[in-house]
mmCIF file of C-alpha atoms in Angstrom:
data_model
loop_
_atom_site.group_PDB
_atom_site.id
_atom_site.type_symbol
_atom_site.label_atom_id
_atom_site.label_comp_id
_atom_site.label_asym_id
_atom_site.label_seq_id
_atom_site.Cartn_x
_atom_site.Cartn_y
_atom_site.Cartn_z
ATOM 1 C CA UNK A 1 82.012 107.410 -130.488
ATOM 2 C CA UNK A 2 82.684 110.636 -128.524
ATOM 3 C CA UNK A 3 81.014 113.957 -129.503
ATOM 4 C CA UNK A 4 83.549 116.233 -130.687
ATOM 5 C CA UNK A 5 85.478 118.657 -128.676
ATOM 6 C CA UNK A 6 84.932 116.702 -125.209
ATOM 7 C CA UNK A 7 87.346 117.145 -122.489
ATOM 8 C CA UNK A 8 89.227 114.133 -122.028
ATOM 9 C CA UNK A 9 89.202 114.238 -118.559
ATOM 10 C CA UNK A 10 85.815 115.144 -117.864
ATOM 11 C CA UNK A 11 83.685 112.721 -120.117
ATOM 12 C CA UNK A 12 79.968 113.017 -119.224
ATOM 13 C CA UNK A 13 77.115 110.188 -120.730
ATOM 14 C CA UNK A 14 75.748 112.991 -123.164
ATOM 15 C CA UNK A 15 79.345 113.276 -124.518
ATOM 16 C CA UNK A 16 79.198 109.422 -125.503
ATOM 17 C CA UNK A 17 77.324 108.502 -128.594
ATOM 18 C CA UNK A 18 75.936 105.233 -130.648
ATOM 19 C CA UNK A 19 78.380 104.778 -133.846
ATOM 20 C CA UNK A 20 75.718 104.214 -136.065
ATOM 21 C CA UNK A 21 72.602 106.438 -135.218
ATOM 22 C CA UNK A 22 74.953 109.359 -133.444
ATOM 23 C CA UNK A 23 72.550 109.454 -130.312
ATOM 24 C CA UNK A 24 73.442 110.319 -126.817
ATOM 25 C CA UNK A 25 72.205 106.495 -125.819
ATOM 26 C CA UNK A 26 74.310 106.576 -122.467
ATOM 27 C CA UNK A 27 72.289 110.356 -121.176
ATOM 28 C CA UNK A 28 68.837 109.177 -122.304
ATOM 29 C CA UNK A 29 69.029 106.196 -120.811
ATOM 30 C CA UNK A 30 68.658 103.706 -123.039
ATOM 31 C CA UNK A 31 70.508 100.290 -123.369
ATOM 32 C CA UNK A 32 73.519 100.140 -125.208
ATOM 33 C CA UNK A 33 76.626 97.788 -125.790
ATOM 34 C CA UNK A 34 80.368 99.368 -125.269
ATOM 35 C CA UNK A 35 82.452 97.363 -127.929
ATOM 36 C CA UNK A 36 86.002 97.251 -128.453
ATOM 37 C CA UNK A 37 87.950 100.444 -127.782
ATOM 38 C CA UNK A 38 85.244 102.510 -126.721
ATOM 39 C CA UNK A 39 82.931 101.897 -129.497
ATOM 40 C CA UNK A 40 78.955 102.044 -128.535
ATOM 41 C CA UNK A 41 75.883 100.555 -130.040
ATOM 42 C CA UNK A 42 72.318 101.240 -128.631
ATOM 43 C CA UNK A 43 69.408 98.894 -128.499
ATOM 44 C CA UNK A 44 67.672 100.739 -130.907
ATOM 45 C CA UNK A 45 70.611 100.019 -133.307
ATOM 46 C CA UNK A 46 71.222 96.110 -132.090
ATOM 47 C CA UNK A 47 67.524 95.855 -133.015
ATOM 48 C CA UNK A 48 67.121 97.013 -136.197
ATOM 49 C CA UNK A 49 70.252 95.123 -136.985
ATOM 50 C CA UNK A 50 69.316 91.596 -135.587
ATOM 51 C CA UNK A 51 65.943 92.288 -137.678
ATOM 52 C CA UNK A 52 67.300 93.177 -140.635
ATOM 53 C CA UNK A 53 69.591 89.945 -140.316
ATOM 54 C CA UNK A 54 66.645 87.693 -139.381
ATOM 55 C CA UNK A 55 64.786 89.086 -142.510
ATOM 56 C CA UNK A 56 67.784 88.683 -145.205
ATOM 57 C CA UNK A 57 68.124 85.024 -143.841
ATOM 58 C CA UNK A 58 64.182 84.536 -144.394
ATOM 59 C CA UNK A 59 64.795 85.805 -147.932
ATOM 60 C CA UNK A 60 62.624 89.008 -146.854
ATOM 61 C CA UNK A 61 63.346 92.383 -148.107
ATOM 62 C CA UNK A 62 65.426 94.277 -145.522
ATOM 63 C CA UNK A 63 65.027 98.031 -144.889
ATOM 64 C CA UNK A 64 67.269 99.580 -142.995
ATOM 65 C CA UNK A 65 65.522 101.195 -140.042
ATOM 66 C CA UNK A 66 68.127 102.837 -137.630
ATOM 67 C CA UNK A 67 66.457 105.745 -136.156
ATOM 68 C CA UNK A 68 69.019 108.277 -137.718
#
């Protein structure tokens, strides 16, 4: 996801963003997965996902903890 208003031709790693949490991942450094078509998810957000998968397969209760 791109913030909004960006120039096209001038895209800087604040201006891309996680799709779920709406972060800056690329600017603060953090590790993050570019998907199809430009989409981005960051660590954080692969994380909490793969956890809360691990824990519905466990039969656990799942929270959802994305750091929105």
């Amino acid at each position: 996801m791109h913030r909004k208003g960006i120039n096209v031709n001038d895209v800087q790693p604040k201006d891309i963003l996680c799709d779920f949490c709406g972060l800056p991942t690329w600017s603060l450094g953090d590790p993050c997965i570019e998907g199809h078509q430009g989409s981005i998810i960051c660590g954080a957000c692969l994380d909490s996902a793969y956890t809360s998968l691990v824990q519905s397969e466990n039969g656990e209760q799942v929270e959802m903890p994305c750091r929105m």
